[in-house]
Amino acid sequence: MPRSRPQPLTNTALGRPNSTEYTLTPRTPHSRSGRAEEGLTEIELQAIRETDDDYRSVGEQQAEPLLASSASDSFPPSGFRNQGDDYTGAKHKAWSGLTPSVMLSRLPLVLGSMVAFLLLVLTVVSYQKPDVLEKYVGSKVTPSPTPVGTPSKPDEDLNYTTFPLLPSQYAIECGKLNSGYMAHGDYWEPHDMGTLDVVHHDDMTNYHLPEGEMTTVCKSTITYMLGGDVGLLADLALMAQAAALARERNRTFLVDDTYWNRGKWTDHFQDVRSRQPGPDLGVEPLPQKNWWLAPDSLGKHWVINSGTAKYHFGHAFSNHYEDPYSHQLNRFIPIYDYALKSFTETIRPNSQNARLIRSARTELANIMAKLNPDRNESEDLPYIATHIRYGDRKPISFNYHGAYIPIPEYVRAVQDTWARLRQNSTLKPVTYVASDSPTALSEFMLSFFANETFSLSQSGDPNLRALASKEEYFQHNFSMLDDQTRITATRGMVIDFALMSGMWAWDGEIIPDAIVCAMGANACKMAAVGLGWERAFGKVDKMGNIDNENKRWVEIDQKGHIVPVWRPFELF
């Protein structure tokens, strides 16, 4: 007999009773959630909960469909949501608890908030406009003194009538012109907006002046503006590149020292127009109101200072002037050569400083000769130089945690360098020490015998001894010193730099075997230029790695861990 087919199972997974035995209670305005939105009291809700358990009663069943048609009489649904936006029935409940006693208890909180807000406003005003606050308080407004070489920030909407502008004003205006997206293209490629320049009126008038007098102005110039906002060697490093641009583009190179806090340029160096005349011989420099501050290939007259150099010697400059086919250190060879030529031909000490440099070198040579009386006459008189920069220049490396490099590291580097370069020599070395810190200088000299070190403070010449640094160098403090003190300190730095780098040495004069210094100081960067490429870095391989066996530029801050190990200048 055929077997009968059993009935299929109905609720095996959910374990629920048959659907005919229960009803669903959706969350509608008539459910528990819907009633909560009606704004019912706790007592009313409690009464509802007691009857809600009987969900099968007729009163608890859904009276309207979940998705009622908008055309039906029951749309929109009844209940709290049907009260509309203008329903105000519950407004009295929100204020019903604010009795006079409650409001009085909350009064201190309100007053405290008002006082805190008033203090915040006063703090902001006192920070941004202190003179306004002093005026309302009734105190006398005393403008803070502006140190020399650190001019205050001008109003960005100021219509300038005094020229030359302050270095900070040029930096602000240059920033405006270079705001927005970075321009792509070659360094000397014309700007997309055309020629960015001021209107020039060439003076071709015949003034019938005596022969030799200058009547016309330069046709194209590059002016480096000294402002005193950075150290001496930081300015000279940037100036060297500006002079190189002037040579390359056949422009007249000029130096402006209107706002320099180290005296006049000719107090320390020779006139650049006598060293690098340019194409416009026997003519006047351009009036300062016609200078152009932004790097534009078609601009006739550029002005560059330490604040605007980042726009002239930034990414586009590196792309154009670095060697694109080399690696690491080798990429800087063209820029290095520009700096060396500028220091050799354009940036040279004046006669007074040249005499002091020669006197210091002669005295150092005599000390080395006395220390090595039995030396062979064919042997040179070597010395190791070291530059210890304290003051406001901390190490770049994180190894020192913001502290100065310990003096024993300088001592160890000097001894190791001498042993590496003079392995079989019987000569006794002398160390020339240049430092802005008298304390660091004294600590360094204690590690050697008295006749094994030499510095300006140890010189027998009172003119040299007077140039020794009296205190650590802080840029913001330097501007507060009197004029003569600043000029003297600058002259001492020029002499120190010449002896520690070998810069401006004549044939037959002594030069350092090596220099030990820290990368954070710009004098250390430029000392490598004074040594010469191969003496400073040894035989650099094709990948741009420095020759650690033959290098004479010994940097003890980053110690070659960061590449490239040398940079030609610092941008601010």
Short mmCIF file of N, CA, C and O in Angstrom, two decimals, residues 293-399:
data_model
loop_
_atom_site.label_atom_id
_atom_site.label_comp_id
_atom_site.label_asym_id
_atom_site.label_seq_id
_atom_site.Cartn_x
_atom_site.Cartn_y
_atom_site.Cartn_z
N LEU A 293 61.09 92.46 -5.10
CA LEU A 293 61.41 91.53 -4.03
C LEU A 293 61.13 90.08 -4.35
O LEU A 293 61.62 89.20 -3.66
N ALA A 294 60.32 89.78 -5.37
CA ALA A 294 59.97 88.39 -5.66
C ALA A 294 60.87 87.84 -6.75
O ALA A 294 61.28 88.57 -7.65
N PRO A 295 61.19 86.55 -6.73
CA PRO A 295 62.01 85.95 -7.78
C PRO A 295 61.24 85.85 -9.09
O PRO A 295 60.38 85.01 -9.24
N ASP A 296 61.54 86.72 -10.02
CA ASP A 296 60.91 86.69 -11.34
C ASP A 296 61.99 86.92 -12.37
O ASP A 296 62.78 87.86 -12.26
N SER A 297 62.04 86.07 -13.37
CA SER A 297 63.15 86.10 -14.32
C SER A 297 63.21 87.40 -15.10
O SER A 297 64.27 87.82 -15.55
N LEU A 298 62.05 88.06 -15.28
CA LEU A 298 62.02 89.28 -16.08
C LEU A 298 62.16 90.54 -15.24
O LEU A 298 62.25 91.63 -15.78
N GLY A 299 62.15 90.38 -13.90
CA GLY A 299 62.36 91.54 -13.04
C GLY A 299 63.78 92.05 -13.15
O GLY A 299 64.74 91.28 -13.09
N LYS A 300 63.95 93.35 -13.30
CA LYS A 300 65.27 93.90 -13.55
C LYS A 300 66.10 94.08 -12.29
O LYS A 300 67.33 94.04 -12.34
N HIS A 301 65.45 94.32 -11.17
CA HIS A 301 66.19 94.66 -9.96
C HIS A 301 65.63 93.86 -8.78
O HIS A 301 64.53 94.13 -8.30
N TRP A 302 66.39 92.89 -8.34
CA TRP A 302 65.99 92.03 -7.23
C TRP A 302 66.57 92.57 -5.93
O TRP A 302 67.68 93.12 -5.91
N VAL A 303 65.85 92.32 -4.84
CA VAL A 303 66.39 92.53 -3.50
C VAL A 303 66.14 91.25 -2.70
O VAL A 303 65.03 90.71 -2.71
N ILE A 304 67.17 90.76 -2.05
CA ILE A 304 67.10 89.50 -1.30
C ILE A 304 67.61 89.78 0.10
O ILE A 304 68.62 90.47 0.29
N ASN A 305 66.93 89.25 1.10
CA ASN A 305 67.45 89.27 2.47
C ASN A 305 67.19 87.93 3.13
O ASN A 305 66.63 87.02 2.50
N SER A 306 67.59 87.81 4.37
CA SER A 306 67.46 86.50 5.04
C SER A 306 66.01 86.07 5.17
O SER A 306 65.72 84.87 5.23
N GLY A 307 65.07 87.03 5.20
CA GLY A 307 63.66 86.68 5.32
C GLY A 307 63.01 86.30 4.02
O GLY A 307 62.03 85.54 4.00
N THR A 308 63.53 86.80 2.89
CA THR A 308 62.95 86.47 1.58
C THR A 308 63.74 85.40 0.84
O THR A 308 63.32 84.97 -0.24
N ALA A 309 64.87 84.98 1.38
CA ALA A 309 65.72 84.01 0.68
C ALA A 309 65.01 82.69 0.44
O ALA A 309 65.32 81.98 -0.53
N LYS A 310 64.04 82.34 1.28
CA LYS A 310 63.34 81.07 1.08
C LYS A 310 62.54 81.06 -0.22
O LYS A 310 62.22 79.99 -0.75
N TYR A 311 62.20 82.24 -0.74
CA TYR A 311 61.50 82.32 -2.02
C TYR A 311 62.48 82.30 -3.19
O TYR A 311 62.10 81.93 -4.30
N HIS A 312 63.72 82.74 -2.97
CA HIS A 312 64.72 82.77 -4.04
C HIS A 312 65.57 81.51 -4.09
O HIS A 312 66.00 81.10 -5.16
N PHE A 313 65.85 80.92 -2.92
CA PHE A 313 66.75 79.77 -2.85
C PHE A 313 66.04 78.53 -2.35
O PHE A 313 66.63 77.70 -1.66
N GLY A 314 64.79 78.40 -2.69
CA GLY A 314 63.99 77.27 -2.23
C GLY A 314 64.00 76.11 -3.22
O GLY A 314 65.02 75.78 -3.83
N HIS A 315 62.83 75.52 -3.40
CA HIS A 315 62.70 74.29 -4.21
C HIS A 315 63.12 74.52 -5.66
O HIS A 315 63.85 73.71 -6.24
N ALA A 316 62.64 75.62 -6.26
CA ALA A 316 62.96 75.87 -7.67
C ALA A 316 64.45 76.10 -7.87
O ALA A 316 65.04 75.64 -8.86
N PHE A 317 65.08 76.79 -6.93
CA PHE A 317 66.53 77.02 -7.01
C PHE A 317 67.29 75.70 -6.94
O PHE A 317 68.23 75.46 -7.71
N SER A 318 66.89 74.83 -6.02
CA SER A 318 67.55 73.53 -5.89
C SER A 318 67.39 72.70 -7.15
O SER A 318 68.34 72.06 -7.62
N ASN A 319 66.19 72.70 -7.72
CA ASN A 319 65.96 71.93 -8.94
C ASN A 319 66.83 72.42 -10.10
O ASN A 319 67.28 71.63 -10.93
N HIS A 320 67.06 73.72 -10.14
CA HIS A 320 67.79 74.28 -11.26
C HIS A 320 69.30 74.16 -11.09
O HIS A 320 70.01 73.86 -12.06
N TYR A 321 69.80 74.37 -9.86
CA TYR A 321 71.24 74.51 -9.67
C TYR A 321 71.91 73.28 -9.07
O TYR A 321 73.13 73.15 -9.16
N GLU A 322 71.18 72.39 -8.46
CA GLU A 322 71.80 71.14 -8.02
C GLU A 322 72.05 70.25 -9.24
O GLU A 322 71.34 70.35 -10.25
N ASP A 323 73.03 69.38 -9.13
CA ASP A 323 73.33 68.43 -10.21
C ASP A 323 72.28 67.33 -10.20
O ASP A 323 72.26 66.49 -9.29
N PRO A 324 71.40 67.28 -11.20
CA PRO A 324 70.30 66.31 -11.16
C PRO A 324 70.74 64.88 -11.42
O PRO A 324 69.97 63.94 -11.19
N TYR A 325 71.96 64.70 -11.90
CA TYR A 325 72.42 63.35 -12.25
C TYR A 325 73.33 62.75 -11.18
O TYR A 325 73.92 61.70 -11.39
N SER A 326 73.46 63.44 -10.06
CA SER A 326 74.32 62.96 -8.98
C SER A 326 73.48 62.59 -7.76
O SER A 326 72.26 62.80 -7.74
N HIS A 327 74.16 62.08 -6.75
CA HIS A 327 73.48 61.62 -5.55
C HIS A 327 74.02 62.35 -4.32
O HIS A 327 75.20 62.70 -4.25
N GLN A 328 73.11 62.58 -3.38
CA GLN A 328 73.45 63.09 -2.05
C GLN A 328 74.41 64.28 -2.12
O GLN A 328 74.09 65.31 -2.70
N LEU A 329 75.59 64.14 -1.54
CA LEU A 329 76.52 65.26 -1.44
C LEU A 329 76.95 65.79 -2.80
O LEU A 329 77.16 67.00 -2.97
N ASN A 330 77.08 64.93 -3.78
CA ASN A 330 77.54 65.36 -5.10
C ASN A 330 76.56 66.30 -5.79
O ASN A 330 76.94 67.06 -6.69
N ARG A 331 75.31 66.28 -5.38
CA ARG A 331 74.33 67.19 -5.98
C ARG A 331 74.66 68.64 -5.69
O ARG A 331 74.26 69.55 -6.43
N PHE A 332 75.38 68.90 -4.60
CA PHE A 332 75.65 70.28 -4.19
C PHE A 332 76.92 70.87 -4.82
O PHE A 332 77.27 72.01 -4.51
N ILE A 333 77.61 70.12 -5.64
CA ILE A 333 78.89 70.62 -6.19
C ILE A 333 78.73 71.95 -6.91
O ILE A 333 79.52 72.88 -6.67
N PRO A 334 77.73 72.14 -7.80
CA PRO A 334 77.60 73.45 -8.46
C PRO A 334 77.37 74.59 -7.47
O PRO A 334 77.97 75.67 -7.59
N ILE A 335 76.51 74.37 -6.47
CA ILE A 335 76.22 75.43 -5.49
C ILE A 335 77.44 75.67 -4.62
O ILE A 335 77.73 76.83 -4.24
N TYR A 336 78.17 74.61 -4.28
CA TYR A 336 79.41 74.75 -3.51
C TYR A 336 80.41 75.62 -4.28
O TYR A 336 81.04 76.52 -3.70
N ASP A 337 80.56 75.36 -5.56
CA ASP A 337 81.50 76.13 -6.37
C ASP A 337 81.09 77.60 -6.45
O ASP A 337 81.95 78.49 -6.45
N TYR A 338 79.79 77.86 -6.52
CA TYR A 338 79.32 79.25 -6.53
C TYR A 338 79.72 79.95 -5.24
O TYR A 338 80.18 81.10 -5.25
N ALA A 339 79.52 79.27 -4.11
CA ALA A 339 79.87 79.87 -2.82
C ALA A 339 81.36 80.12 -2.71
O ALA A 339 81.80 81.18 -2.25
N LEU A 340 82.17 79.16 -3.15
CA LEU A 340 83.62 79.31 -3.06
C LEU A 340 84.11 80.49 -3.90
O LEU A 340 84.94 81.29 -3.45
N LYS A 341 83.55 80.64 -5.09
CA LYS A 341 83.97 81.75 -5.94
C LYS A 341 83.54 83.08 -5.35
O LYS A 341 84.27 84.08 -5.41
N SER A 342 82.36 83.13 -4.75
CA SER A 342 81.89 84.37 -4.13
C SER A 342 82.76 84.77 -2.95
O SER A 342 83.11 85.95 -2.79
N PHE A 343 83.15 83.80 -2.11
CA PHE A 343 84.02 84.11 -0.97
C PHE A 343 85.43 84.47 -1.43
O PHE A 343 86.12 85.24 -0.76
N THR A 344 85.85 83.91 -2.53
CA THR A 344 87.20 84.17 -3.01
C THR A 344 87.32 85.52 -3.72
O THR A 344 88.30 86.24 -3.55
N GLU A 345 86.28 85.87 -4.50
CA GLU A 345 86.37 87.06 -5.34
C GLU A 345 85.56 88.24 -4.85
O GLU A 345 85.98 89.39 -5.03
N THR A 346 84.41 88.01 -4.23
CA THR A 346 83.48 89.10 -3.91
C THR A 346 83.47 89.46 -2.43
O THR A 346 83.56 90.64 -2.07
N ILE A 347 83.35 88.47 -1.58
CA ILE A 347 83.24 88.71 -0.14
C ILE A 347 84.63 88.56 0.47
O ILE A 347 85.05 87.46 0.86
N ARG A 348 85.34 89.66 0.56
CA ARG A 348 86.70 89.64 1.07
C ARG A 348 86.85 90.69 2.17
O ARG A 348 86.26 91.77 2.11
N PRO A 349 87.63 90.38 3.21
CA PRO A 349 87.80 91.32 4.33
C PRO A 349 88.47 92.62 3.87
O PRO A 349 89.28 92.61 2.93
N ASN A 350 88.15 93.71 4.57
CA ASN A 350 88.79 94.98 4.24
C ASN A 350 90.23 94.99 4.77
O ASN A 350 90.70 94.01 5.38
N SER A 351 90.92 96.07 4.56
CA SER A 351 92.34 96.12 4.91
C SER A 351 92.57 95.95 6.41
O SER A 351 93.53 95.28 6.82
N GLN A 352 91.70 96.51 7.23
CA GLN A 352 91.88 96.38 8.68
C GLN A 352 91.74 94.94 9.12
O GLN A 352 92.56 94.41 9.88
N ASN A 353 90.70 94.28 8.68
CA ASN A 353 90.50 92.89 9.06
C ASN A 353 91.55 91.99 8.44
O ASN A 353 91.95 90.98 9.04
N ALA A 354 92.01 92.31 7.23
CA ALA A 354 93.05 91.51 6.60
C ALA A 354 94.34 91.57 7.40
O ALA A 354 95.03 90.54 7.55
N ARG A 355 94.68 92.73 7.94
CA ARG A 355 95.87 92.83 8.78
C ARG A 355 95.72 92.00 10.05
O ARG A 355 96.67 91.33 10.48
N LEU A 356 94.55 92.02 10.66
CA LEU A 356 94.32 91.24 11.87
C LEU A 356 94.38 89.74 11.58
O LEU A 356 94.91 88.96 12.39
N ILE A 357 93.85 89.32 10.46
CA ILE A 357 93.92 87.90 10.09
C ILE A 357 95.36 87.47 9.90
O ILE A 357 95.78 86.41 10.39
N ARG A 358 96.12 88.28 9.20
CA ARG A 358 97.53 87.94 8.97
C ARG A 358 98.30 87.92 10.29
O ARG A 358 99.16 87.05 10.50
N SER A 359 98.01 88.84 11.18
CA SER A 359 98.69 88.88 12.48
C SER A 359 98.37 87.62 13.28
O SER A 359 99.27 87.03 13.92
N ALA A 360 97.11 87.18 13.27
CA ALA A 360 96.73 85.98 14.02
C ALA A 360 97.40 84.75 13.42
O ALA A 360 97.87 83.86 14.17
N ARG A 361 97.47 84.64 12.11
CA ARG A 361 98.12 83.49 11.47
C ARG A 361 99.63 83.48 11.76
O ARG A 361 100.21 82.41 11.98
N THR A 362 100.23 84.64 11.77
CA THR A 362 101.67 84.70 12.06
C THR A 362 101.94 84.27 13.49
O THR A 362 102.89 83.51 13.76
N GLU A 363 101.14 84.73 14.41
CA GLU A 363 101.33 84.35 15.81
C GLU A 363 101.11 82.86 16.00
O GLU A 363 101.87 82.20 16.74
N LEU A 364 100.11 82.29 15.35
CA LEU A 364 99.86 80.86 15.46
C LEU A 364 101.01 80.06 14.85
O LEU A 364 101.43 79.02 15.41
N ALA A 365 101.55 80.52 13.73
CA ALA A 365 102.68 79.82 13.10
C ALA A 365 103.90 79.83 14.02
O ALA A 365 104.63 78.83 14.12
N ASN A 366 104.14 80.92 14.72
CA ASN A 366 105.27 80.99 15.65
C ASN A 366 105.08 80.02 16.81
O ASN A 366 106.05 79.39 17.27
N ILE A 367 103.86 79.88 17.30
CA ILE A 367 103.59 78.95 18.39
C ILE A 367 103.86 77.51 17.94
O ILE A 367 104.48 76.72 18.67
N MET A 368 103.43 77.16 16.74
CA MET A 368 103.64 75.80 16.23
C MET A 368 105.12 75.54 15.99
O MET A 368 105.61 74.42 16.21
N ALA A 369 105.84 76.54 15.53
CA ALA A 369 107.28 76.36 15.31
C ALA A 369 108.02 76.13 16.62
O ALA A 369 108.93 75.29 16.70
N LYS A 370 107.65 76.85 17.66
CA LYS A 370 108.28 76.65 18.97
C LYS A 370 107.92 75.29 19.56
O LYS A 370 108.73 74.68 20.27
N LEU A 371 106.73 74.82 19.26
CA LEU A 371 106.32 73.52 19.80
C LEU A 371 107.01 72.38 19.07
O LEU A 371 107.16 71.28 19.63
N ASN A 372 107.46 72.61 17.86
CA ASN A 372 108.14 71.59 17.06
C ASN A 372 109.47 72.13 16.55
O ASN A 372 109.65 72.36 15.34
N PRO A 373 110.45 72.32 17.42
CA PRO A 373 111.73 72.91 17.00
C PRO A 373 112.55 71.98 16.10
O PRO A 373 113.39 72.45 15.34
N ASP A 374 112.36 70.69 16.19
CA ASP A 374 113.16 69.73 15.43
C ASP A 374 112.48 69.28 14.14
O ASP A 374 112.90 68.30 13.52
N ARG A 375 111.45 69.96 13.72
CA ARG A 375 110.73 69.54 12.52
C ARG A 375 111.59 69.75 11.29
O ARG A 375 112.48 70.61 11.25
N ASN A 376 111.31 68.96 10.27
CA ASN A 376 111.96 69.11 8.97
C ASN A 376 111.41 70.36 8.29
O ASN A 376 110.21 70.64 8.32
N GLU A 377 112.26 71.13 7.68
CA GLU A 377 111.85 72.38 7.05
C GLU A 377 110.85 72.14 5.93
O GLU A 377 110.06 73.04 5.59
N SER A 378 110.88 70.95 5.35
CA SER A 378 109.93 70.65 4.26
C SER A 378 108.53 70.36 4.78
O SER A 378 107.57 70.36 4.01
N GLU A 379 108.43 70.06 6.07
CA GLU A 379 107.13 69.76 6.64
C GLU A 379 106.36 71.05 6.91
O GLU A 379 106.93 72.05 7.36
N ASP A 380 105.06 71.01 6.64
CA ASP A 380 104.24 72.19 6.91
C ASP A 380 103.94 72.27 8.41
O ASP A 380 104.25 71.37 9.18
N LEU A 381 103.35 73.36 8.80
CA LEU A 381 102.98 73.56 10.20
C LEU A 381 101.47 73.36 10.33
O LEU A 381 100.68 74.27 10.06
N PRO A 382 101.08 72.15 10.70
CA PRO A 382 99.65 71.85 10.73
C PRO A 382 99.01 72.26 12.06
O PRO A 382 99.64 72.29 13.11
N TYR A 383 97.73 72.57 11.99
CA TYR A 383 96.95 72.77 13.21
C TYR A 383 95.52 72.31 12.95
O TYR A 383 95.04 72.29 11.81
N ILE A 384 94.86 71.92 14.03
CA ILE A 384 93.47 71.50 13.97
C ILE A 384 92.63 72.65 14.50
O ILE A 384 92.95 73.23 15.55
N ALA A 385 91.57 72.99 13.81
CA ALA A 385 90.67 74.04 14.27
C ALA A 385 89.38 73.41 14.81
O ALA A 385 88.97 72.35 14.35
N THR A 386 88.79 74.07 15.77
CA THR A 386 87.49 73.62 16.27
C THR A 386 86.63 74.84 16.55
O THR A 386 87.13 75.89 16.99
N HIS A 387 85.37 74.69 16.28
CA HIS A 387 84.41 75.78 16.51
C HIS A 387 83.36 75.27 17.48
O HIS A 387 82.64 74.30 17.19
N ILE A 388 83.25 75.92 18.63
CA ILE A 388 82.30 75.51 19.68
C ILE A 388 81.25 76.61 19.77
O ILE A 388 81.51 77.69 20.28
N ARG A 389 80.08 76.31 19.29
CA ARG A 389 78.99 77.30 19.26
C ARG A 389 77.97 76.96 20.34
O ARG A 389 77.34 75.91 20.30
N TYR A 390 77.82 77.86 21.28
CA TYR A 390 76.80 77.70 22.33
C TYR A 390 75.72 78.75 22.09
O TYR A 390 75.20 78.87 21.01
N GLY A 391 75.36 79.50 23.09
CA GLY A 391 74.35 80.54 22.93
C GLY A 391 73.01 79.98 22.50
O GLY A 391 72.49 79.03 23.11
N ASP A 392 72.46 80.54 21.43
CA ASP A 392 71.11 80.14 20.99
C ASP A 392 71.13 79.04 19.93
O ASP A 392 70.11 78.80 19.27
N ARG A 393 72.25 78.36 19.77
CA ARG A 393 72.33 77.27 18.80
C ARG A 393 72.54 75.95 19.51
O ARG A 393 73.63 75.63 19.97
N LYS A 394 71.47 75.18 19.62
CA LYS A 394 71.54 73.86 20.23
C LYS A 394 71.79 72.82 19.14
O LYS A 394 71.54 73.07 17.96
N PRO A 395 72.25 71.63 19.51
CA PRO A 395 72.49 70.58 18.51
C PRO A 395 71.21 70.20 17.76
O PRO A 395 70.10 70.31 18.29
N ILE A 396 71.39 69.75 16.54
CA ILE A 396 70.26 69.28 15.74
C ILE A 396 69.86 67.87 16.15
O ILE A 396 68.69 67.51 16.15
N SER A 397 70.85 67.05 16.49
CA SER A 397 70.60 65.66 16.83
C SER A 397 69.80 65.54 18.11
O SER A 397 69.97 66.30 19.06
N PHE A 398 68.91 64.52 18.14
CA PHE A 398 68.11 64.25 19.33
C PHE A 398 68.93 63.55 20.43
O PHE A 398 68.45 63.37 21.54
N ASN A 399 70.15 63.16 20.09
CA ASN A 399 70.96 62.45 21.08
C ASN A 399 71.28 63.30 22.30
O ASN A 399 71.56 62.78 23.38
#
